[in-house]
């Protein structure tokens, strides 16, 4: 299936572009951030933190979502296509 969305980071915003000719109903977006952590033993590591944002609206051209960090590893868009729930996973472009 062809992608219905494109995802891009601009400043402190995540832009989700509708690539389809018709408005699409987005249910929610889950953003995965990769953050650097220090373990109790003092070692550095990477931890994935997820943020789920309910949207519940039709998107004609694009959706503008504020983000807490540009260190995004993955964006999952859950939407309705026809009468069925679908999802796409993206690695956002800066």
PDB file of C-alpha atoms in Angstrom:
ATOM      1  CA  UNK A   1       0.000   0.000   0.000  1.00  0.00           C
ATOM      2  CA  UNK A   2       1.260   3.481  -0.862  1.00  0.00           C
ATOM      3  CA  UNK A   3       2.119   5.860   1.952  1.00  0.00           C
ATOM      4  CA  UNK A   4      -0.650   8.299   2.798  1.00  0.00           C
ATOM      5  CA  UNK A   5       1.468  10.600   4.976  1.00  0.00           C
ATOM      6  CA  UNK A   6       4.862  12.264   5.032  1.00  0.00           C
ATOM      7  CA  UNK A   7       6.409  13.367   8.333  1.00  0.00           C
ATOM      8  CA  UNK A   8       8.892  16.212   8.776  1.00  0.00           C
ATOM      9  CA  UNK A   9      10.446  18.034  11.763  1.00  0.00           C
ATOM     10  CA  UNK A  10      10.644  21.828  11.644  1.00  0.00           C
ATOM     11  CA  UNK A  11      11.928  23.666  14.716  1.00  0.00           C
ATOM     12  CA  UNK A  12       9.866  22.387  17.679  1.00  0.00           C
ATOM     13  CA  UNK A  13       7.031  21.070  15.488  1.00  0.00           C
ATOM     14  CA  UNK A  14       6.217  17.765  13.853  1.00  0.00           C
ATOM     15  CA  UNK A  15       4.450  18.263  10.521  1.00  0.00           C
ATOM     16  CA  UNK A  16       2.317  15.389   9.242  1.00  0.00           C
ATOM     17  CA  UNK A  17       1.417  15.903   5.575  1.00  0.00           C
ATOM     18  CA  UNK A  18      -1.585  14.193   3.992  1.00  0.00           C
ATOM     19  CA  UNK A  19      -0.390  12.797   0.635  1.00  0.00           C
ATOM     20  CA  UNK A  20      -3.874  11.533  -0.272  1.00  0.00           C
ATOM     21  CA  UNK A  21      -6.312  13.569  -2.389  1.00  0.00           C
ATOM     22  CA  UNK A  22      -9.089  13.193   0.183  1.00  0.00           C
ATOM     23  CA  UNK A  23      -9.065  14.311   3.846  1.00  0.00           C
ATOM     24  CA  UNK A  24      -7.953  11.491   6.160  1.00  0.00           C
ATOM     25  CA  UNK A  25      -9.166  11.012   9.732  1.00  0.00           C
ATOM     26  CA  UNK A  26      -6.198  10.705  12.110  1.00  0.00           C
ATOM     27  CA  UNK A  27      -7.015   8.958  15.404  1.00  0.00           C
ATOM     28  CA  UNK A  28      -3.660   9.326  17.148  1.00  0.00           C
ATOM     29  CA  UNK A  29       0.059   9.782  16.715  1.00  0.00           C
ATOM     30  CA  UNK A  30       2.716   7.982  18.744  1.00  0.00           C
ATOM     31  CA  UNK A  31       6.139   9.623  18.798  1.00  0.00           C
ATOM     32  CA  UNK A  32       9.190   7.627  19.909  1.00  0.00           C
ATOM     33  CA  UNK A  33      12.053   9.707  21.274  1.00  0.00           C
ATOM     34  CA  UNK A  34      15.585   8.442  21.922  1.00  0.00           C
ATOM     35  CA  UNK A  35      17.085  10.057  25.002  1.00  0.00           C
ATOM     36  CA  UNK A  36      20.520   9.631  26.542  1.00  0.00           C
ATOM     37  CA  UNK A  37      20.443   8.298  30.097  1.00  0.00           C
ATOM     38  CA  UNK A  38      23.045   7.574  32.755  1.00  0.00           C
ATOM     39  CA  UNK A  39      22.652   4.289  34.570  1.00  0.00           C
ATOM     40  CA  UNK A  40      23.089   3.916  38.351  1.00  0.00           C
ATOM     41  CA  UNK A  41      26.622   2.613  37.604  1.00  0.00           C
ATOM     42  CA  UNK A  42      27.447   5.804  35.685  1.00  0.00           C
ATOM     43  CA  UNK A  43      27.335   4.309  32.194  1.00  0.00           C
ATOM     44  CA  UNK A  44      25.652   6.117  29.322  1.00  0.00           C
ATOM     45  CA  UNK A  45      22.832   4.510  27.408  1.00  0.00           C
ATOM     46  CA  UNK A  46      19.913   5.265  25.112  1.00  0.00           C
ATOM     47  CA  UNK A  47      16.328   4.890  26.242  1.00  0.00           C
ATOM     48  CA  UNK A  48      13.245   5.053  24.040  1.00  0.00           C
ATOM     49  CA  UNK A  49      10.381   7.109  25.413  1.00  0.00           C
ATOM     50  CA  UNK A  50       6.981   7.102  23.715  1.00  0.00           C
ATOM     51  CA  UNK A  51       4.410   9.874  23.658  1.00  0.00           C
ATOM     52  CA  UNK A  52       0.908   9.118  22.372  1.00  0.00           C
ATOM     53  CA  UNK A  53      -1.160  12.099  21.282  1.00  0.00           C
ATOM     54  CA  UNK A  54      -4.883  11.660  20.551  1.00  0.00           C
ATOM     55  CA  UNK A  55      -5.817  13.675  17.454  1.00  0.00           C
ATOM     56  CA  UNK A  56      -9.361  12.615  16.429  1.00  0.00           C
ATOM     57  CA  UNK A  57      -9.728  14.941  13.430  1.00  0.00           C
ATOM     58  CA  UNK A  58      -9.766  15.026   9.634  1.00  0.00           C
ATOM     59  CA  UNK A  59      -6.585  16.308   8.056  1.00  0.00           C
ATOM     60  CA  UNK A  60      -6.861  17.921   4.640  1.00  0.00           C
ATOM     61  CA  UNK A  61      -3.293  19.142   3.969  1.00  0.00           C
ATOM     62  CA  UNK A  62      -1.142  18.852   7.097  1.00  0.00           C
ATOM     63  CA  UNK A  63      -1.217  18.560  10.868  1.00  0.00           C
ATOM     64  CA  UNK A  64       1.102  20.621  13.077  1.00  0.00           C
ATOM     65  CA  UNK A  65       2.034  18.915  16.371  1.00  0.00           C
ATOM     66  CA  UNK A  66       4.309  20.437  19.062  1.00  0.00           C
ATOM     67  CA  UNK A  67       7.176  18.160  20.137  1.00  0.00           C
ATOM     68  CA  UNK A  68       9.359  18.094  23.253  1.00  0.00           C
ATOM     69  CA  UNK A  69      12.579  17.122  21.451  1.00  0.00           C
ATOM     70  CA  UNK A  70      13.948  16.785  17.924  1.00  0.00           C
ATOM     71  CA  UNK A  71      15.497  13.411  18.866  1.00  0.00           C
ATOM     72  CA  UNK A  72      12.643  11.442  17.287  1.00  0.00           C
ATOM     73  CA  UNK A  73      13.358   7.924  16.100  1.00  0.00           C
ATOM     74  CA  UNK A  74       9.891   6.961  14.888  1.00  0.00           C
ATOM     75  CA  UNK A  75       6.407   8.348  14.328  1.00  0.00           C
ATOM     76  CA  UNK A  76       3.367   6.078  14.118  1.00  0.00           C
ATOM     77  CA  UNK A  77       0.224   7.576  12.564  1.00  0.00           C
ATOM     78  CA  UNK A  78      -3.033   5.723  13.251  1.00  0.00           C
ATOM     79  CA  UNK A  79      -5.840   6.728  10.915  1.00  0.00           C
ATOM     80  CA  UNK A  80      -9.111   5.608   9.376  1.00  0.00           C
ATOM     81  CA  UNK A  81      -9.064   4.585   5.702  1.00  0.00           C
ATOM     82  CA  UNK A  82     -12.554   3.809   4.428  1.00  0.00           C
ATOM     83  CA  UNK A  83     -14.096   1.981   7.373  1.00  0.00           C
ATOM     84  CA  UNK A  84     -10.889   0.365   8.585  1.00  0.00           C
ATOM     85  CA  UNK A  85      -8.251   1.434  11.066  1.00  0.00           C
ATOM     86  CA  UNK A  86      -4.753   1.580   9.558  1.00  0.00           C
ATOM     87  CA  UNK A  87      -1.296   2.730  10.616  1.00  0.00           C
ATOM     88  CA  UNK A  88       1.947   3.948   9.106  1.00  0.00           C
ATOM     89  CA  UNK A  89       5.356   4.125  10.690  1.00  0.00           C
ATOM     90  CA  UNK A  90       7.759   6.872   9.632  1.00  0.00           C
ATOM     91  CA  UNK A  91      11.307   7.983  10.335  1.00  0.00           C
ATOM     92  CA  UNK A  92      10.927  11.757  10.243  1.00  0.00           C
ATOM     93  CA  UNK A  93      13.059  14.039   8.066  1.00  0.00           C
ATOM     94  CA  UNK A  94      14.597  17.195   9.466  1.00  0.00           C
TER      95      UNK A  94
END
